[in-house]
mmCIF file with all atom_site columns, C-alpha atoms in Angstrom:
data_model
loop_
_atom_site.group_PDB
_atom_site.id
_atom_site.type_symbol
_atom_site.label_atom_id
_atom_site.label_alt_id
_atom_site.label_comp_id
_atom_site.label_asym_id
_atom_site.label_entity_id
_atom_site.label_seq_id
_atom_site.pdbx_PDB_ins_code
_atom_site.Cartn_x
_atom_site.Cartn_y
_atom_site.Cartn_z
_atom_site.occupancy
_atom_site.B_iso_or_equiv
_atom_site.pdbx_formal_charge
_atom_site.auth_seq_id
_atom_site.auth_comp_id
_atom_site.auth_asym_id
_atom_site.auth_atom_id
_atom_site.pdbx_PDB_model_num
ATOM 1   C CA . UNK A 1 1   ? 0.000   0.000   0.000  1.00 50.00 ? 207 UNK A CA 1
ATOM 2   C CA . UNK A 1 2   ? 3.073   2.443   -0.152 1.00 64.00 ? 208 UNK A CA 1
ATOM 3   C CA . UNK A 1 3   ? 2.121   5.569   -1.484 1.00 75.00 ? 209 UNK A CA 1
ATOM 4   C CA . UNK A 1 4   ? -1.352  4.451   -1.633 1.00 85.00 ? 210 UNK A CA 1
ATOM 5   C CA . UNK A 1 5   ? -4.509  6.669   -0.998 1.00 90.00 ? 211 UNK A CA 1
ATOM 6   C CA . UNK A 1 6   ? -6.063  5.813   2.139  1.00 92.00 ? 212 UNK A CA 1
ATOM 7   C CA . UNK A 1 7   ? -8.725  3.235   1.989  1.00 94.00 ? 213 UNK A CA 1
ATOM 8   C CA . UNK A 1 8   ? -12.460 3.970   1.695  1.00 95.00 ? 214 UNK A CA 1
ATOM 9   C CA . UNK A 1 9   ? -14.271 1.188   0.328  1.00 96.00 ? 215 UNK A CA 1
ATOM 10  C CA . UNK A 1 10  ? -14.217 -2.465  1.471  1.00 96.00 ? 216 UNK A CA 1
ATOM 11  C CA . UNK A 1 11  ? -12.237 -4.662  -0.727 1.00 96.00 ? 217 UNK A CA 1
ATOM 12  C CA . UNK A 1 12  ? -13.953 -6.300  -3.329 1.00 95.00 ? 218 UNK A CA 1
ATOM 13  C CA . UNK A 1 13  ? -14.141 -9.947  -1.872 1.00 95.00 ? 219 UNK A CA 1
ATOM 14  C CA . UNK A 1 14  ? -16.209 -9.084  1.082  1.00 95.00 ? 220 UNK A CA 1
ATOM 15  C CA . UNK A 1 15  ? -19.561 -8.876  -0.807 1.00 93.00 ? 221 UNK A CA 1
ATOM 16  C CA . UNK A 1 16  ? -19.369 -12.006 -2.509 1.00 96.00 ? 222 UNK A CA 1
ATOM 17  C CA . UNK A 1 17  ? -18.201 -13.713 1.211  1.00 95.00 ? 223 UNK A CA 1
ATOM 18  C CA . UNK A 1 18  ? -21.829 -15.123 1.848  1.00 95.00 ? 224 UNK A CA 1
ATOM 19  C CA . UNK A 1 19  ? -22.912 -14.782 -2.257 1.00 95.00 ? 225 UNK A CA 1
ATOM 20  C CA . UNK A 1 20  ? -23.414 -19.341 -1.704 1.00 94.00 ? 226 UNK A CA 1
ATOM 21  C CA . UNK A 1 21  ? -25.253 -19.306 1.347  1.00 93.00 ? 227 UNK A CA 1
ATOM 22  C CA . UNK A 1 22  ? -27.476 -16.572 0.084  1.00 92.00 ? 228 UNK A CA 1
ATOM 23  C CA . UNK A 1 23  ? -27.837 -18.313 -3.123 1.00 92.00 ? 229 UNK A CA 1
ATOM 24  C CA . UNK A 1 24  ? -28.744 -21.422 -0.581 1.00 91.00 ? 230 UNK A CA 1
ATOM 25  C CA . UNK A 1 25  ? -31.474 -20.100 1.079  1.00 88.00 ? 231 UNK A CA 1
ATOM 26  C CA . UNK A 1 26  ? -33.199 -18.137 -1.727 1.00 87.00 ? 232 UNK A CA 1
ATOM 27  C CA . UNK A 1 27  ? -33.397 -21.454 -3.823 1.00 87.00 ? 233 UNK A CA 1
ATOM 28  C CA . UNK A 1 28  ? -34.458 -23.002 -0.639 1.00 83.00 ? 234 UNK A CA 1
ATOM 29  C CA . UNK A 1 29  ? -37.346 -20.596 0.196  1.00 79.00 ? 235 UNK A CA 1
ATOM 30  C CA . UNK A 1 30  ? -38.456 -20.851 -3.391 1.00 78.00 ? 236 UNK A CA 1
ATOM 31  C CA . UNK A 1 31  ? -38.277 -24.756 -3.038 1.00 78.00 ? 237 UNK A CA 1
ATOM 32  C CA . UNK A 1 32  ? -40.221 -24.743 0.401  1.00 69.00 ? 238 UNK A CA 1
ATOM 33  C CA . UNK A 1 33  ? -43.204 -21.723 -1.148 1.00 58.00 ? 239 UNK A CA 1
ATOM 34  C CA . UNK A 1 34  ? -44.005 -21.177 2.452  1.00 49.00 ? 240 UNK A CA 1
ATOM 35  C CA . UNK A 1 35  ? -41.371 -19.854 4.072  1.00 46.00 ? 241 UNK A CA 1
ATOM 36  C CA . UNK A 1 36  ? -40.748 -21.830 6.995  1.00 45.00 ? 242 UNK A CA 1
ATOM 37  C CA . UNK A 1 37  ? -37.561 -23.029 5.781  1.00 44.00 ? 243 UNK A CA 1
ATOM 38  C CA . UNK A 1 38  ? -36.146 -19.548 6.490  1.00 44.00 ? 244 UNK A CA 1
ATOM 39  C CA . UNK A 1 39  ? -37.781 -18.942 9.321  1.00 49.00 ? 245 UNK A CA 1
ATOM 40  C CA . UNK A 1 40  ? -36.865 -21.925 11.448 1.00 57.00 ? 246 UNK A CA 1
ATOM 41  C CA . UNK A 1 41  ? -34.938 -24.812 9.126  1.00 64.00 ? 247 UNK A CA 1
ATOM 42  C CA . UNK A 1 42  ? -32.227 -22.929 7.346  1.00 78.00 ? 248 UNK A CA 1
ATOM 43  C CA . UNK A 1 43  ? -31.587 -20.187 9.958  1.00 82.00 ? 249 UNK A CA 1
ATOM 44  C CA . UNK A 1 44  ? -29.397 -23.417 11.670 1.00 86.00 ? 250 UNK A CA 1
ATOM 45  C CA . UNK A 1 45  ? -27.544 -23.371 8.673  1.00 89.00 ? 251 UNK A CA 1
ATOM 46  C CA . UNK A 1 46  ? -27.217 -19.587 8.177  1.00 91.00 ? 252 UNK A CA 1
ATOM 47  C CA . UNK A 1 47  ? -26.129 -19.475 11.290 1.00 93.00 ? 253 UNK A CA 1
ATOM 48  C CA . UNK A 1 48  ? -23.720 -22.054 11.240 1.00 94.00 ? 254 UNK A CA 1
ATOM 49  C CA . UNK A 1 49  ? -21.847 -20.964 8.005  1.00 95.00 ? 255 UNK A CA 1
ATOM 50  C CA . UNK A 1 50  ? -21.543 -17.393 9.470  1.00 95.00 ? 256 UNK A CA 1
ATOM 51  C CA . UNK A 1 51  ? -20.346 -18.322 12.770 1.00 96.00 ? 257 UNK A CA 1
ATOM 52  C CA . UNK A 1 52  ? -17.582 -20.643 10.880 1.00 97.00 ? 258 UNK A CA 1
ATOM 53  C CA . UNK A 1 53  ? -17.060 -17.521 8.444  1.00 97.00 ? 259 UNK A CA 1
ATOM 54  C CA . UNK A 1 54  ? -16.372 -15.223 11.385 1.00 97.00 ? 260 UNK A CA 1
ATOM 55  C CA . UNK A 1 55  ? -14.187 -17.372 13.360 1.00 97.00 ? 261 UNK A CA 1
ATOM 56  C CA . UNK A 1 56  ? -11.583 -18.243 10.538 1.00 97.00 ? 262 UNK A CA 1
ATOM 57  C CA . UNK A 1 57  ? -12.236 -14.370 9.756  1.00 97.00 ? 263 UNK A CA 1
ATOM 58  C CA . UNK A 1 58  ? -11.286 -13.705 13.271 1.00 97.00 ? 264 UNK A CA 1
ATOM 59  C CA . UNK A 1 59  ? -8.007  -16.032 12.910 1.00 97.00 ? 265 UNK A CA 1
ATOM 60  C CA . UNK A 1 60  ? -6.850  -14.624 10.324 1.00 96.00 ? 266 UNK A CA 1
ATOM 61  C CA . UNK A 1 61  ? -7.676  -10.806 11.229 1.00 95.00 ? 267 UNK A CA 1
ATOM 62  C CA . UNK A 1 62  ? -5.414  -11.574 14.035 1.00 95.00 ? 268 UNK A CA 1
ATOM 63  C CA . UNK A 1 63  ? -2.315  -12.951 12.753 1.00 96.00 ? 269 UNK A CA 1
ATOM 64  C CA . UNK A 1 64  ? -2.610  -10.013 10.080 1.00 95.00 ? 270 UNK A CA 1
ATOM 65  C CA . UNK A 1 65  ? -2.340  -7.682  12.709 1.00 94.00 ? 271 UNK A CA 1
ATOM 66  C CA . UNK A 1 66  ? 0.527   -9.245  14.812 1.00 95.00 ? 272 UNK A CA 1
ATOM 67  C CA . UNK A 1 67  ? 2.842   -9.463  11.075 1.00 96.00 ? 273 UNK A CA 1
ATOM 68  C CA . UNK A 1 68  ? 1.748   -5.723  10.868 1.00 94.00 ? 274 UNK A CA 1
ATOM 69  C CA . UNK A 1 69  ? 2.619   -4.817  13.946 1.00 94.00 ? 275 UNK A CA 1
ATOM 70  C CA . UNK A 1 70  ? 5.889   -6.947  14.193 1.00 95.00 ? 276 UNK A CA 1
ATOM 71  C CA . UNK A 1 71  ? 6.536   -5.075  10.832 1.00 93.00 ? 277 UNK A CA 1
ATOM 72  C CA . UNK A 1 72  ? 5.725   -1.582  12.318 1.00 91.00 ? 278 UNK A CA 1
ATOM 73  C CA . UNK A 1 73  ? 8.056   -2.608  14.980 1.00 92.00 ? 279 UNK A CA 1
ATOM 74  C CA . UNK A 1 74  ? 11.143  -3.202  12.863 1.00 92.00 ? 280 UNK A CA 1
ATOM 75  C CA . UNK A 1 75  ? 11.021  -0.642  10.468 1.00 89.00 ? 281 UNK A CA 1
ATOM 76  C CA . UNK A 1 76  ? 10.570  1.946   13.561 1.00 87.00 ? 282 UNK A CA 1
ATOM 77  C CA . UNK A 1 77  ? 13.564  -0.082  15.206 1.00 86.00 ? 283 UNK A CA 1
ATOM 78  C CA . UNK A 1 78  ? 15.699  0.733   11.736 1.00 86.00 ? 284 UNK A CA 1
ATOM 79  C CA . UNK A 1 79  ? 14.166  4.038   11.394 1.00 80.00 ? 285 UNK A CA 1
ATOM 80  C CA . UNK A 1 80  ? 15.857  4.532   14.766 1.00 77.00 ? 286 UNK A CA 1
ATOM 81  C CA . UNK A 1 81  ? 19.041  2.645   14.399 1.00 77.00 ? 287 UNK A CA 1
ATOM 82  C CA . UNK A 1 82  ? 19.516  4.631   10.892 1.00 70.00 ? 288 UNK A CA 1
ATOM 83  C CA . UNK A 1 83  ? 18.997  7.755   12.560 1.00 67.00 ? 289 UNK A CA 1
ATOM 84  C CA . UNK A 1 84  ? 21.783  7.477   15.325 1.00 69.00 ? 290 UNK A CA 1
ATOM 85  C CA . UNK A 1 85  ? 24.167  6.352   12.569 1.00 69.00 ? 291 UNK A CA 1
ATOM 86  C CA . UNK A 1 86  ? 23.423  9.380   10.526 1.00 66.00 ? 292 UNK A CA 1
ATOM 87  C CA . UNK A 1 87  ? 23.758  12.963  12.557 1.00 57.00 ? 293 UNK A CA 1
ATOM 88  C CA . UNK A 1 88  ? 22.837  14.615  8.861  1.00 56.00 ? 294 UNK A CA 1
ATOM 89  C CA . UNK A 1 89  ? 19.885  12.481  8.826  1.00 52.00 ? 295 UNK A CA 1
ATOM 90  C CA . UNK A 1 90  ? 18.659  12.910  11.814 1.00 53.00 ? 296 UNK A CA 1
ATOM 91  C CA . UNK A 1 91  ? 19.065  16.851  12.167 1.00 57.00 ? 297 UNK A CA 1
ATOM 92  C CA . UNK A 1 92  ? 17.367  16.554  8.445  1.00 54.00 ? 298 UNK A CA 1
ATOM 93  C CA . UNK A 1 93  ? 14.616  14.585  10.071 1.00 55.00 ? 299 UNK A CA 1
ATOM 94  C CA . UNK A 1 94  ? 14.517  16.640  13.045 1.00 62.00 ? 300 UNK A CA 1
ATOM 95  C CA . UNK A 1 95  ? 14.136  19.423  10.726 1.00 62.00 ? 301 UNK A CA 1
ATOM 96  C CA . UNK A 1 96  ? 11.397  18.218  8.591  1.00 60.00 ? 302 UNK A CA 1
ATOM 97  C CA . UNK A 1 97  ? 9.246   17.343  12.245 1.00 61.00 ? 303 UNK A CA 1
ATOM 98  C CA . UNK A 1 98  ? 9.769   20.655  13.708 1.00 60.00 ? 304 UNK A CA 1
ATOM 99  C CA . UNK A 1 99  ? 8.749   22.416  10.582 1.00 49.00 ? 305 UNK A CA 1
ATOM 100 C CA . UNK A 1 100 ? 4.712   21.122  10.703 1.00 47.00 ? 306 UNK A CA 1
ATOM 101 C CA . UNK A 1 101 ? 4.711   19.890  7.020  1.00 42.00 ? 307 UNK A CA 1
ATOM 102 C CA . UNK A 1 102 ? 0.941   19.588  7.336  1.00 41.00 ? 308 UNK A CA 1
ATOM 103 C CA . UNK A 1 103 ? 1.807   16.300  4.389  1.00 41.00 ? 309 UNK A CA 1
ATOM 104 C CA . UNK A 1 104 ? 3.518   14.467  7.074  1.00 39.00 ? 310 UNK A CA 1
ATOM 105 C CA . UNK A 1 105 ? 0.813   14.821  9.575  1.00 41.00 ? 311 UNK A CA 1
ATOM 106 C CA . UNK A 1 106 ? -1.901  13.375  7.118  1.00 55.00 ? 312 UNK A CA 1
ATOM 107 C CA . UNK A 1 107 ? -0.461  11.013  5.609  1.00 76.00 ? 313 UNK A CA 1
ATOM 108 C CA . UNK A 1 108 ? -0.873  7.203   6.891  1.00 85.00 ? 314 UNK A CA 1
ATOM 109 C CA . UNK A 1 109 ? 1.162   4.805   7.762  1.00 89.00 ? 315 UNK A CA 1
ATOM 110 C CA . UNK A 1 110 ? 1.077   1.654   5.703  1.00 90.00 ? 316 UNK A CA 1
ATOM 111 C CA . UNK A 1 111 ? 0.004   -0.407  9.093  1.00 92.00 ? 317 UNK A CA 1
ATOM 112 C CA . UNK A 1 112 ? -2.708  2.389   10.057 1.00 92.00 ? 318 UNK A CA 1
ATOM 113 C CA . UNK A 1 113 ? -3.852  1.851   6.417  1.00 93.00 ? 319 UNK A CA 1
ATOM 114 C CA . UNK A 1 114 ? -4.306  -1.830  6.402  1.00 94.00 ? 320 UNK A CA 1
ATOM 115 C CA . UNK A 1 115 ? -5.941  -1.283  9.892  1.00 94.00 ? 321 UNK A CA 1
ATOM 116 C CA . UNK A 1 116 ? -8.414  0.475   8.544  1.00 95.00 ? 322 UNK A CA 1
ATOM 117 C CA . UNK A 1 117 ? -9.151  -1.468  5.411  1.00 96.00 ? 323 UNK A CA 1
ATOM 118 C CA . UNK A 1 118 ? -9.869  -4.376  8.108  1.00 96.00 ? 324 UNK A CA 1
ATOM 119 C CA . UNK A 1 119 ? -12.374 -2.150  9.394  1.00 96.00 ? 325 UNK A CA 1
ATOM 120 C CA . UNK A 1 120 ? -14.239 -1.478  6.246  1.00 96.00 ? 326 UNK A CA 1
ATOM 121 C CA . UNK A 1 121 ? -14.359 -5.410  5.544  1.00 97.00 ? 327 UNK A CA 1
ATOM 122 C CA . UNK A 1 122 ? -15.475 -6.333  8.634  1.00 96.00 ? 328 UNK A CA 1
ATOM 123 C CA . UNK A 1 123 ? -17.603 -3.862  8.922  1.00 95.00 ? 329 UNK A CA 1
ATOM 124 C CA . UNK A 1 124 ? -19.336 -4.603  5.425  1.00 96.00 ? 330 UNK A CA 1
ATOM 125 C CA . UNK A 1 125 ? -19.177 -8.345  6.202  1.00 96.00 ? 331 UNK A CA 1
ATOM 126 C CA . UNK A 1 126 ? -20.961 -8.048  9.187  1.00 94.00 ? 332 UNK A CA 1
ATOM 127 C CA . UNK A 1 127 ? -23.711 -5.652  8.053  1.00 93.00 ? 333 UNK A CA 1
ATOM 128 C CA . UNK A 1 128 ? -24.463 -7.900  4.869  1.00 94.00 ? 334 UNK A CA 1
ATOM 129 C CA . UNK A 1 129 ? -24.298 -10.913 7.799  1.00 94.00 ? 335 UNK A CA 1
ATOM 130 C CA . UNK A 1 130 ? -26.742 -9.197  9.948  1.00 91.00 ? 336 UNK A CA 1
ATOM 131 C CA . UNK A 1 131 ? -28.946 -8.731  6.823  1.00 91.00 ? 337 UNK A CA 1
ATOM 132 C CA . UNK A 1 132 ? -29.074 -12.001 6.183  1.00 91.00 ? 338 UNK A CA 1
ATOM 133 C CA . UNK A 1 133 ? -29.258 -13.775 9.703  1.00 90.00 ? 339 UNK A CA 1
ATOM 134 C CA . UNK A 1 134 ? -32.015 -10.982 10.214 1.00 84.00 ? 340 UNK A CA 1
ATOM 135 C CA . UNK A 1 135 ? -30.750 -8.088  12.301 1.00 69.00 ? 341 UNK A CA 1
ATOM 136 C CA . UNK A 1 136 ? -32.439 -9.293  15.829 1.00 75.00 ? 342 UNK A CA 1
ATOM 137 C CA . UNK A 1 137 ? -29.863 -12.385 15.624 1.00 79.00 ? 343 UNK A CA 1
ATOM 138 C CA . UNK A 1 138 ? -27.176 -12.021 18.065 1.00 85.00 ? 344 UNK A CA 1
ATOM 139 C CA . UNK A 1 139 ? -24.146 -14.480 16.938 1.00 91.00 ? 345 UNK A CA 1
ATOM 140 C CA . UNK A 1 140 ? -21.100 -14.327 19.551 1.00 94.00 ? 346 UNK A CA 1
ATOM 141 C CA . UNK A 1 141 ? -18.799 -15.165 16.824 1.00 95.00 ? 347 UNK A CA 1
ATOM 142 C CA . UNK A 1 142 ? -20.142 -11.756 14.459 1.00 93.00 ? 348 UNK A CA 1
ATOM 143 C CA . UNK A 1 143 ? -19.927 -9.679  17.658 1.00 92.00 ? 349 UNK A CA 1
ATOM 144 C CA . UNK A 1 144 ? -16.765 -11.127 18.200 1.00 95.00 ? 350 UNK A CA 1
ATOM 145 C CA . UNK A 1 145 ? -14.933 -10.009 15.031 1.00 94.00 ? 351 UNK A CA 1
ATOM 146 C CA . UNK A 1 146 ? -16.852 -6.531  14.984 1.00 92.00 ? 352 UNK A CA 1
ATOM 147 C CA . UNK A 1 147 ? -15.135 -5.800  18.708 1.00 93.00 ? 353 UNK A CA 1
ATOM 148 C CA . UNK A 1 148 ? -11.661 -7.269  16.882 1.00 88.00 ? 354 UNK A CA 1
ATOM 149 C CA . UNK A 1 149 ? -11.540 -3.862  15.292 1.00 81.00 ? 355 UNK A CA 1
ATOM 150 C CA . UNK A 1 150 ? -13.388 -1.638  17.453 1.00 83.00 ? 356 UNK A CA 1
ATOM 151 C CA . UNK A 1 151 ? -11.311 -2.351  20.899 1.00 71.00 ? 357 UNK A CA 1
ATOM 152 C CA . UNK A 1 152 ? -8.009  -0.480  20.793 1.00 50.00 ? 358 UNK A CA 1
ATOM 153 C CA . UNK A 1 153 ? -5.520  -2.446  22.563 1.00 44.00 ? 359 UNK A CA 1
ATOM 154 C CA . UNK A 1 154 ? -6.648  -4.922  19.238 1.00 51.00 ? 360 UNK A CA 1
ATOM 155 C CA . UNK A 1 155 ? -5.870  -2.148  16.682 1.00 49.00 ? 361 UNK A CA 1
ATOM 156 C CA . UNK A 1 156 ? -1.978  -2.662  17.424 1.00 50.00 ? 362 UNK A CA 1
ATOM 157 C CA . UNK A 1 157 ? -1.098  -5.851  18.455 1.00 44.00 ? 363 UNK A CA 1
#
């Protein structure tokens, strides 16, 4: 994502996540006519595939994270090392910090970017999984991954 415009859309992927299971139960409601099907039999399944979608979401949310932020911390570990080798780079980098360049200040980091492309998919994941489980169905494993992004000792680890 160098050089890369912050993120503002979910990546591309996400909306065709659940595309089976909700090609599932629409050819199962038109199978059943009535309805009940959705209403009691397939909500098991729906159920079941997004819980297992979340959780191997979750898993691999999380080991994302740690390589970014085992990443973060060795490029700010050579970003450090490289600045007490260099006194010219450092007073250049001092420098450029002290002056405000309002660019450095907004742009991103690569790891705050991916952070919050997470965010956007899980957040669009989870709103087209609360759609489809109905938006009264609580599923520990969707609440789960939604607090994966929202709690901030998560956001860095």
């Amino acid at each position: 994502m160098t050089g890369e415009a912050a993120p503002k859309v979910p990546s591309s992927y996400v909306s065709s996540v659940l595309e089976p299971l909700k090609k599932h139960l629409l050819q199962e409601k038109e199978t059943e006519g009535d309805g009940k099907e959705q209403g009691g039999g397939c909500v098991w399944l729906a159920e079941g595939v997004v819980a297992r979608v979340c959780t191997r979401y979750i898993a691999s949310t999380r080991e994302l994270l740690q390589v970014v932020a085992k990443t973060e911390a060795i490029l700010s570990r050579l970003k450090k090392n490289k600045k007490q080798q260099t006194a010219a780079a450092a007073a250049a980098a001092a420098a450029a910090t002290k002056g405000g360049s309002t660019s450095t200040k907004l742009n991103m980091s690569d790891a705050d970017k991916i952070r919050l492309q997470l965010r956007l998919d899980i957040g669009a994941f989870a709103s087209q999984a609360r759609v489809l489980l109905g938006r009264k169905c609580r599923l520990k494993e969707l609440d789960e991954l939604e607090q994966l992004m929202t709690n901030k000792g998560n956001n860095k680890e």
